[in-house]
PDB file of C-alpha atoms in Angstrom:
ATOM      1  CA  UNK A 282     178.554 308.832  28.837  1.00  0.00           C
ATOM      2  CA  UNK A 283     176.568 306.653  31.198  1.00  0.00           C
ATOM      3  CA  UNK A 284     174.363 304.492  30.034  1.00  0.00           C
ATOM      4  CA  UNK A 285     170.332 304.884  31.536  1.00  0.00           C
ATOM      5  CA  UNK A 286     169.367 301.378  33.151  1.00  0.00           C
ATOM      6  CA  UNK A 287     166.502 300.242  31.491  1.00  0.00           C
ATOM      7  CA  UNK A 288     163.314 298.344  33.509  1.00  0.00           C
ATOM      8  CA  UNK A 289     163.791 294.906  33.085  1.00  0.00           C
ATOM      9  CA  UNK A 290     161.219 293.290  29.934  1.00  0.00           C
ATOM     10  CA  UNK A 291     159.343 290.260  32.045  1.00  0.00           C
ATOM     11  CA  UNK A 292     157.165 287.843  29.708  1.00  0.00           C
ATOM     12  CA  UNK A 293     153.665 288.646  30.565  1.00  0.00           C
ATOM     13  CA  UNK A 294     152.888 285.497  32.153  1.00  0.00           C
ATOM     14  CA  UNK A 295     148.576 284.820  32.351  1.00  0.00           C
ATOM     15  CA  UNK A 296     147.866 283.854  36.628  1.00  0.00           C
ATOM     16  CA  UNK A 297     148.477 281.508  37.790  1.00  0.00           C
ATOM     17  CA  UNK A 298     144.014 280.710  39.053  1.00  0.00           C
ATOM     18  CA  UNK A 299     142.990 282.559  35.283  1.00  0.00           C
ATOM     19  CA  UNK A 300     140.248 280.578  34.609  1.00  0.00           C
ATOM     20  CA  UNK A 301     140.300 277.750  37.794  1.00  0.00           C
ATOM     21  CA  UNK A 302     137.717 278.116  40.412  1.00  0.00           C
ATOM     22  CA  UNK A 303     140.064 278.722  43.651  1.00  0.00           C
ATOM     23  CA  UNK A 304     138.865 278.633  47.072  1.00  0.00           C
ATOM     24  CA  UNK A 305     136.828 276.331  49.630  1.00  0.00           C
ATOM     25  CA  UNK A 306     136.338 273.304  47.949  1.00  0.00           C
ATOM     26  CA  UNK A 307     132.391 271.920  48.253  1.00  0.00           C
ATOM     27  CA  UNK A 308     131.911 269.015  50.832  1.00  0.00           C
ATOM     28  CA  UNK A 309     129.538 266.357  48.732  1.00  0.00           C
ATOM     29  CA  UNK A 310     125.667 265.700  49.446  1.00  0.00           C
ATOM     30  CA  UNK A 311     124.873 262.550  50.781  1.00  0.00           C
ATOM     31  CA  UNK A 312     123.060 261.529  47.061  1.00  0.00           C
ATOM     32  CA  UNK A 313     126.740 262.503  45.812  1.00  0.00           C
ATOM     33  CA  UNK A 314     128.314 259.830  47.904  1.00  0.00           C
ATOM     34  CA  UNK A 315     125.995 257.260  47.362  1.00  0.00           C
ATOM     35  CA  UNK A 316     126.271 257.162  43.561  1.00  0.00           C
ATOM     36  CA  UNK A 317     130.005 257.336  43.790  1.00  0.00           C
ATOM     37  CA  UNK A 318     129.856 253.892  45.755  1.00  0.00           C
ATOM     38  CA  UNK A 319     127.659 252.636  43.369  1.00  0.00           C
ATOM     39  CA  UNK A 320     129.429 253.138  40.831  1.00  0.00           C
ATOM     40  CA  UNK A 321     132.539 251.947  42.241  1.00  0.00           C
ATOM     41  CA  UNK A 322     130.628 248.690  43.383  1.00  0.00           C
ATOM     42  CA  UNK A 323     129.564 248.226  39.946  1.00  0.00           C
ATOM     43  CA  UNK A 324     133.115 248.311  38.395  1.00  0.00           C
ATOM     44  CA  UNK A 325     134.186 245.896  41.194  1.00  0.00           C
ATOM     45  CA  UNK A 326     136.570 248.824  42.111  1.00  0.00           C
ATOM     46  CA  UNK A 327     137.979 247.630  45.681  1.00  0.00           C
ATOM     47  CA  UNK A 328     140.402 249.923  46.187  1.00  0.00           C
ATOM     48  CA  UNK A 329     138.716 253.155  45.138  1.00  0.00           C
ATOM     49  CA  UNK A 330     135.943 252.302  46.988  1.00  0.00           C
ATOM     50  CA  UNK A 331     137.577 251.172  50.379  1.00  0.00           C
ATOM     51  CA  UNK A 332     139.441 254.617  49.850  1.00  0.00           C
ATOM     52  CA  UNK A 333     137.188 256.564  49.284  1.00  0.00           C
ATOM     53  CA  UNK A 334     134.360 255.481  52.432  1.00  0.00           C
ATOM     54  CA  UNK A 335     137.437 255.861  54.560  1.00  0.00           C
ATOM     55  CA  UNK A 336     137.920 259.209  53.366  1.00  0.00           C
ATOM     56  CA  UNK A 337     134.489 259.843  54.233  1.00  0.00           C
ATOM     57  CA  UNK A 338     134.437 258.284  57.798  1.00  0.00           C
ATOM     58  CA  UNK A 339     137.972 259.609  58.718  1.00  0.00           C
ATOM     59  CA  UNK A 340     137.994 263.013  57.760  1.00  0.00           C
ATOM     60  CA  UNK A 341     141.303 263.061  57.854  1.00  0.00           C
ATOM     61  CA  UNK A 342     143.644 265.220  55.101  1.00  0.00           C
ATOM     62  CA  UNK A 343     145.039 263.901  51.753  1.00  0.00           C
ATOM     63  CA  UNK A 344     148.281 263.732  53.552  1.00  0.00           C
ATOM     64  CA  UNK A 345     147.616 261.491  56.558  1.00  0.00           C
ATOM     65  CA  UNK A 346     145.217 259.249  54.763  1.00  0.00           C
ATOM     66  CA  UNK A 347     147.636 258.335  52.163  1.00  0.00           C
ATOM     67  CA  UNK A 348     150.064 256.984  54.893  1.00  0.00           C
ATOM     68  CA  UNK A 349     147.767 255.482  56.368  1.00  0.00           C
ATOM     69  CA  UNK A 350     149.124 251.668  57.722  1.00  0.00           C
ATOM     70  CA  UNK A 351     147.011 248.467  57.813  1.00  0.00           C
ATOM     71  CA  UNK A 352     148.112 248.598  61.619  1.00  0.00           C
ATOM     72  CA  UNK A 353     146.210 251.714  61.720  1.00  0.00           C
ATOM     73  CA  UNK A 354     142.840 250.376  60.967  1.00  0.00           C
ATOM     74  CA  UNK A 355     143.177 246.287  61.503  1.00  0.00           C
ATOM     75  CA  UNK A 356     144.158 244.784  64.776  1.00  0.00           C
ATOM     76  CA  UNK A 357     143.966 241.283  65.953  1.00  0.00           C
ATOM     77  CA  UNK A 358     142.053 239.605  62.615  1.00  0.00           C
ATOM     78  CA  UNK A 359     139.531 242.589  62.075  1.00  0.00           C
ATOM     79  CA  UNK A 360     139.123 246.290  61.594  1.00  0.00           C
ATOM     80  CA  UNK A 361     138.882 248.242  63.952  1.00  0.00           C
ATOM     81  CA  UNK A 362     135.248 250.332  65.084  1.00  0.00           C
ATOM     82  CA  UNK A 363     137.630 253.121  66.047  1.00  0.00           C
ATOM     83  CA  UNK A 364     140.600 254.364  65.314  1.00  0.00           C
ATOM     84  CA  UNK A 365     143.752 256.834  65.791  1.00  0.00           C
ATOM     85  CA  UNK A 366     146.530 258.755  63.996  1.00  0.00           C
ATOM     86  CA  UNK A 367     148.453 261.523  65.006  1.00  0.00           C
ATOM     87  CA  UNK A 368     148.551 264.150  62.182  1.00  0.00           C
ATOM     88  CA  UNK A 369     150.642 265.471  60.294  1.00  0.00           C
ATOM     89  CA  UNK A 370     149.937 268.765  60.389  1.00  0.00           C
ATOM     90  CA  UNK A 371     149.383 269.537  63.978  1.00  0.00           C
ATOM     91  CA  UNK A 372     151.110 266.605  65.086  1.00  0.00           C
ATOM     92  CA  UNK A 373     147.822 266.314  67.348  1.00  0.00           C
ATOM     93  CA  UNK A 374     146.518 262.789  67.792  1.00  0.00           C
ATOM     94  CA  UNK A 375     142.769 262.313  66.483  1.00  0.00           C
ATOM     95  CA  UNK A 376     140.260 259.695  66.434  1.00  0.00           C
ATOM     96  CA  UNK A 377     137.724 258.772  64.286  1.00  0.00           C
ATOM     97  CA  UNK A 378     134.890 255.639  63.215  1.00  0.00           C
ATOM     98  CA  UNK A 379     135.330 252.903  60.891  1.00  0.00           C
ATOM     99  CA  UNK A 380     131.697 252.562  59.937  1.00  0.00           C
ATOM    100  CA  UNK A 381     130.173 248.447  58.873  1.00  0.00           C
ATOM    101  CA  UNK A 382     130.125 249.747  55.042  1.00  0.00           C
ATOM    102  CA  UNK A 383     134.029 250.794  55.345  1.00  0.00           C
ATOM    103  CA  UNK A 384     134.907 247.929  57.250  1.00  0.00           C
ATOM    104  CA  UNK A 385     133.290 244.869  54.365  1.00  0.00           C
ATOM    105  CA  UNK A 386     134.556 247.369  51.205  1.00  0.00           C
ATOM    106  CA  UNK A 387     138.161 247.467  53.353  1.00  0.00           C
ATOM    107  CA  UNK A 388     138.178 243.507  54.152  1.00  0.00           C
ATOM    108  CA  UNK A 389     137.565 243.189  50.332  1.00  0.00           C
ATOM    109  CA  UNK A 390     140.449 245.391  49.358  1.00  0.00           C
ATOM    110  CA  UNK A 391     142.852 243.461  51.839  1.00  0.00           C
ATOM    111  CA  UNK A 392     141.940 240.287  49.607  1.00  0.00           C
ATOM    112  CA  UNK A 393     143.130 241.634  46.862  1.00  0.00           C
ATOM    113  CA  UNK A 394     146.922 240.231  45.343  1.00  0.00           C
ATOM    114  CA  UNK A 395     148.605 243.711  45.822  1.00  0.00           C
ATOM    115  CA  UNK A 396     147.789 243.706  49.423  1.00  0.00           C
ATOM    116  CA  UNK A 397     149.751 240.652  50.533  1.00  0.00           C
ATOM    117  CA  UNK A 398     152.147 241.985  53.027  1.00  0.00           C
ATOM    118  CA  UNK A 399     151.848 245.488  52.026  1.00  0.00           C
ATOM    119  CA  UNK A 400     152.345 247.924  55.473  1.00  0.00           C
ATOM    120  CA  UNK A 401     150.391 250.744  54.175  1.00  0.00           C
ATOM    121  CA  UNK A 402     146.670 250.212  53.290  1.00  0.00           C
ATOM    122  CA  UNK A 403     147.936 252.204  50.007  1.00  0.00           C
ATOM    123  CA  UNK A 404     150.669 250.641  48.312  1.00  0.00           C
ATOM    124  CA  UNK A 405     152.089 252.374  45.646  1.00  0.00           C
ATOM    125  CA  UNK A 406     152.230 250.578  41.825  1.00  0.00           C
ATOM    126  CA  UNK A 407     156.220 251.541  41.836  1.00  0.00           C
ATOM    127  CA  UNK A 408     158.893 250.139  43.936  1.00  0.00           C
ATOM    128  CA  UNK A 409     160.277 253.051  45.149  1.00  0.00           C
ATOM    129  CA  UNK A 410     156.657 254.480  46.632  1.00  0.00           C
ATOM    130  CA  UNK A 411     155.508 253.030  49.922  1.00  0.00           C
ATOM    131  CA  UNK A 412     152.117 254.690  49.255  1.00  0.00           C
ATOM    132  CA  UNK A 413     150.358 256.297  47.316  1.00  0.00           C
ATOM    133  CA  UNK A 414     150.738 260.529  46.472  1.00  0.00           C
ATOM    134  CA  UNK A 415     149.041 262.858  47.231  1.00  0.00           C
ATOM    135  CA  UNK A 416     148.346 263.913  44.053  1.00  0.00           C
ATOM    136  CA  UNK A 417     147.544 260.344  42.520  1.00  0.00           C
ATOM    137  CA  UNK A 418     145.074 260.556  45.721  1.00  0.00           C
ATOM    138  CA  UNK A 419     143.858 263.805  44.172  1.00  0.00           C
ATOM    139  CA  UNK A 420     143.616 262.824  40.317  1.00  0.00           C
ATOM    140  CA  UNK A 421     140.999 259.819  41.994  1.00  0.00           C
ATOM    141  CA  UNK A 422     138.721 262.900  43.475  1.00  0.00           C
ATOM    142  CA  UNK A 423     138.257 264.307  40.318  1.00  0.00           C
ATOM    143  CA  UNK A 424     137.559 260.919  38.213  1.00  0.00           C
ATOM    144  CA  UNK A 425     135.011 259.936  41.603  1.00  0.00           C
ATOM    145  CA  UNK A 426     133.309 263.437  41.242  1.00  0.00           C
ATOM    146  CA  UNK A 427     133.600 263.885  37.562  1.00  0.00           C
ATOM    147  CA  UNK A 428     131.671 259.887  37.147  1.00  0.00           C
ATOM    148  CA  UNK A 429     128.426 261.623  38.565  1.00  0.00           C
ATOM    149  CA  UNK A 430     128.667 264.635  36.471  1.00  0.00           C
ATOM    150  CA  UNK A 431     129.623 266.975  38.647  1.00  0.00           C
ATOM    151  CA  UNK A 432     132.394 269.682  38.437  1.00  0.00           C
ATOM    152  CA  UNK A 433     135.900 268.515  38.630  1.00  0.00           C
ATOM    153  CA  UNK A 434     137.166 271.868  39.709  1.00  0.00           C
ATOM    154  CA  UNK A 435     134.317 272.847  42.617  1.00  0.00           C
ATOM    155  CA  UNK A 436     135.692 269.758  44.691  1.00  0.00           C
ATOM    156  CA  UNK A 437     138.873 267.915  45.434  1.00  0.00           C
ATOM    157  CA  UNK A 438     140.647 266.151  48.459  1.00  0.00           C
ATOM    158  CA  UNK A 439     139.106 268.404  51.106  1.00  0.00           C
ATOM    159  CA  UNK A 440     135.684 267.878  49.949  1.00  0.00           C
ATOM    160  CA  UNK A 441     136.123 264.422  51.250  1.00  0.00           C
ATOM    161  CA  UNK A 442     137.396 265.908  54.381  1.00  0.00           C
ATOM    162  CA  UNK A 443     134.280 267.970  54.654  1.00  0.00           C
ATOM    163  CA  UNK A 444     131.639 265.759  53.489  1.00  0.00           C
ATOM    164  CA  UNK A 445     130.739 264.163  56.762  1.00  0.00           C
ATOM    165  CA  UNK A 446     131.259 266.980  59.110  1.00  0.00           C
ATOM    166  CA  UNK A 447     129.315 269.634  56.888  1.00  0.00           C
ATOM    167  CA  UNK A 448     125.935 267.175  57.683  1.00  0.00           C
ATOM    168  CA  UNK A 449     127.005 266.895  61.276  1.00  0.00           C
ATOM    169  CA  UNK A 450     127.070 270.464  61.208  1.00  0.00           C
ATOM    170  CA  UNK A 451     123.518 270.861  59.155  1.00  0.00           C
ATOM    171  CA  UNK A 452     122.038 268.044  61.460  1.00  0.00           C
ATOM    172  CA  UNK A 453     122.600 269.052  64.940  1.00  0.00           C
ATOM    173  CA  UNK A 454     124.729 272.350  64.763  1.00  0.00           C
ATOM    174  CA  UNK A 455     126.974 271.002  67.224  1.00  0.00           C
ATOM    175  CA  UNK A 456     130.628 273.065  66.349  1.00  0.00           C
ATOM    176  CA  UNK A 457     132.386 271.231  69.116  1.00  0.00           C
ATOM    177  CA  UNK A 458     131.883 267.637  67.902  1.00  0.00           C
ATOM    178  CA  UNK A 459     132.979 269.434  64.293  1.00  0.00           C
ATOM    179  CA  UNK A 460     135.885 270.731  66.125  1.00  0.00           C
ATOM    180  CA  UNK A 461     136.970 267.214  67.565  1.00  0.00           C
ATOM    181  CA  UNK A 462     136.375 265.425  64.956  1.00  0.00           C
ATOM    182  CA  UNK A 463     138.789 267.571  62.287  1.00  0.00           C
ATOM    183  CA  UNK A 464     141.215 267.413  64.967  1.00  0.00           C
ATOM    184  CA  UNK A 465     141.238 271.434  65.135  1.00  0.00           C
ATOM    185  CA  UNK A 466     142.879 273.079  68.083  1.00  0.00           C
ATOM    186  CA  UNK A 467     141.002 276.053  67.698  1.00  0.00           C
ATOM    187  CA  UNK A 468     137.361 276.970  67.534  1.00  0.00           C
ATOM    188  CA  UNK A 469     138.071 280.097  64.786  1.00  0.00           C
ATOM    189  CA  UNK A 470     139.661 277.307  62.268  1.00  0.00           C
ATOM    190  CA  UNK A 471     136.515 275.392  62.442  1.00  0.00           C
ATOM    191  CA  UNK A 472     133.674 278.220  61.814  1.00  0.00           C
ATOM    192  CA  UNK A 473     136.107 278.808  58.981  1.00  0.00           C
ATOM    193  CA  UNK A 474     136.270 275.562  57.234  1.00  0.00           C
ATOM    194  CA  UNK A 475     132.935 274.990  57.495  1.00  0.00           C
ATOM    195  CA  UNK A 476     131.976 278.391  56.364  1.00  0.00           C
ATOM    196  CA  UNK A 477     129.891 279.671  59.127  1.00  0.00           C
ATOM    197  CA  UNK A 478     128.123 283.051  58.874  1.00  0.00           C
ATOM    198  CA  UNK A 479     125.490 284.863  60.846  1.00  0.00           C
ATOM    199  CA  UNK A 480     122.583 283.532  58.485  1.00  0.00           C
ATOM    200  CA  UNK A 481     123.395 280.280  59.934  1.00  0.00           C
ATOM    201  CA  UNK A 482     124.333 280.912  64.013  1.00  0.00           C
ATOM    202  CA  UNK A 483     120.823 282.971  63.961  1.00  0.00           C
ATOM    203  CA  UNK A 484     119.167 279.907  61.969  1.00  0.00           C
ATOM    204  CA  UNK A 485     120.479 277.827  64.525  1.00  0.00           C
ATOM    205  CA  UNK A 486     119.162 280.080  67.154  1.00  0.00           C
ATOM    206  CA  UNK A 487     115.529 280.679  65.346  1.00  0.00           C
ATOM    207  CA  UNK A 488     115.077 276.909  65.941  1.00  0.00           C
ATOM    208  CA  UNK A 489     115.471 276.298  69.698  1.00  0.00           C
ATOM    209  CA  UNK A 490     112.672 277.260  71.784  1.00  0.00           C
ATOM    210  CA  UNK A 491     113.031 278.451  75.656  1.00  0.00           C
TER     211      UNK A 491
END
């Protein structure tokens, strides 16, 4: 007599977001940044706070600005005003400032023991990481953000990413220079990331006068 196949029994496994907050991750206000380098300045922090104004200034993703070299960003005895990767992602080159802030909290890190012939501006605490991970890169977001009671989970890695171009975008409306300096190859991707409706292009619009 043949035997009736039965449905497989799967444990009922809870989602994997249950409870997270999932999406666009918020860029930070300037007040935010501010009393994250303060904070960082008080604890004599170099290296979180040299990484964490060149996340700010370079806009680039977790990825490419944990491989980041000292070559990148220091040439002939000094940092650089200016500088260029190509990323990862889009294997696109991209440039972008090194703000007078960066560049003293950066000369400060370089100083620093661990940074004696180290190639990346990251170095990893184990011998068999170059750099830094992503993630450890990550895990630093949430104790910056977290230090100025905010929400842990309503910002991470692209929130640094964001920061700068979100008050570009608030100050001048200017997509374009938003466009260039992400590194985007396409307009769409940009209105996206920033989160551009209607309410905003007819803002935008209300305040020009002909």
């Amino acid at each position: 007599m043949p035997i009736a196949n039965l449905p497989a029994i799967r444990a009922c496994r809870p989602a994997w977001n249950k409870g997270r907050v999932v999406g666009q991750k918020r860029p930070l206000l300037p007040k935010h940044v501010w009393a994250i380098r303060v904070r960082l300045e008080i604890a004599r922090n170099h290296r979180d706070l040299a990484l964490f104004n060149l996340a700010i200034d370079s806009k680039l993703r977790g990825c490419d600005l944990v491989k980041l070299r000292v070559a990148d960003v220091y040439a002939s005895g000094q940092f650089k005003e200016r500088a260029s990767i190509v990323q990862s992602k889009t294997q696109r080159p991209v440039r972008f400032e090194i703000t007078e802030g960066t560049r003293k909290s950066l000369s400060r890190w370089m100083e620093e023991p661990m940074m004696v012939g180290s190639e990346y501006l990251w170095p990893g605490r184990f011998h068999d990481r170059l750099h830094i991970s992503t993630r450890q890169y990550a895990r630093l977001v949430r104790v910056w953000v977290r230090s100025i009671g905010l929400d842990s989970t309503s910002y991470g890695t692209h929130s640094m990413r964001r920061t700068k171009v979100a008050h570009i975008y608030r100050k001048t409306g200017n997509l374009r220079a938003v466009q260039l300096l992400l590194g985007h190859t396409k307009m769409d991707s940009t209105v996206r990331y920033l989160g551009v409706e209607l309410e905003d292009a007819l803002a935008i619009s209300e305040s020009v006068e002909i």
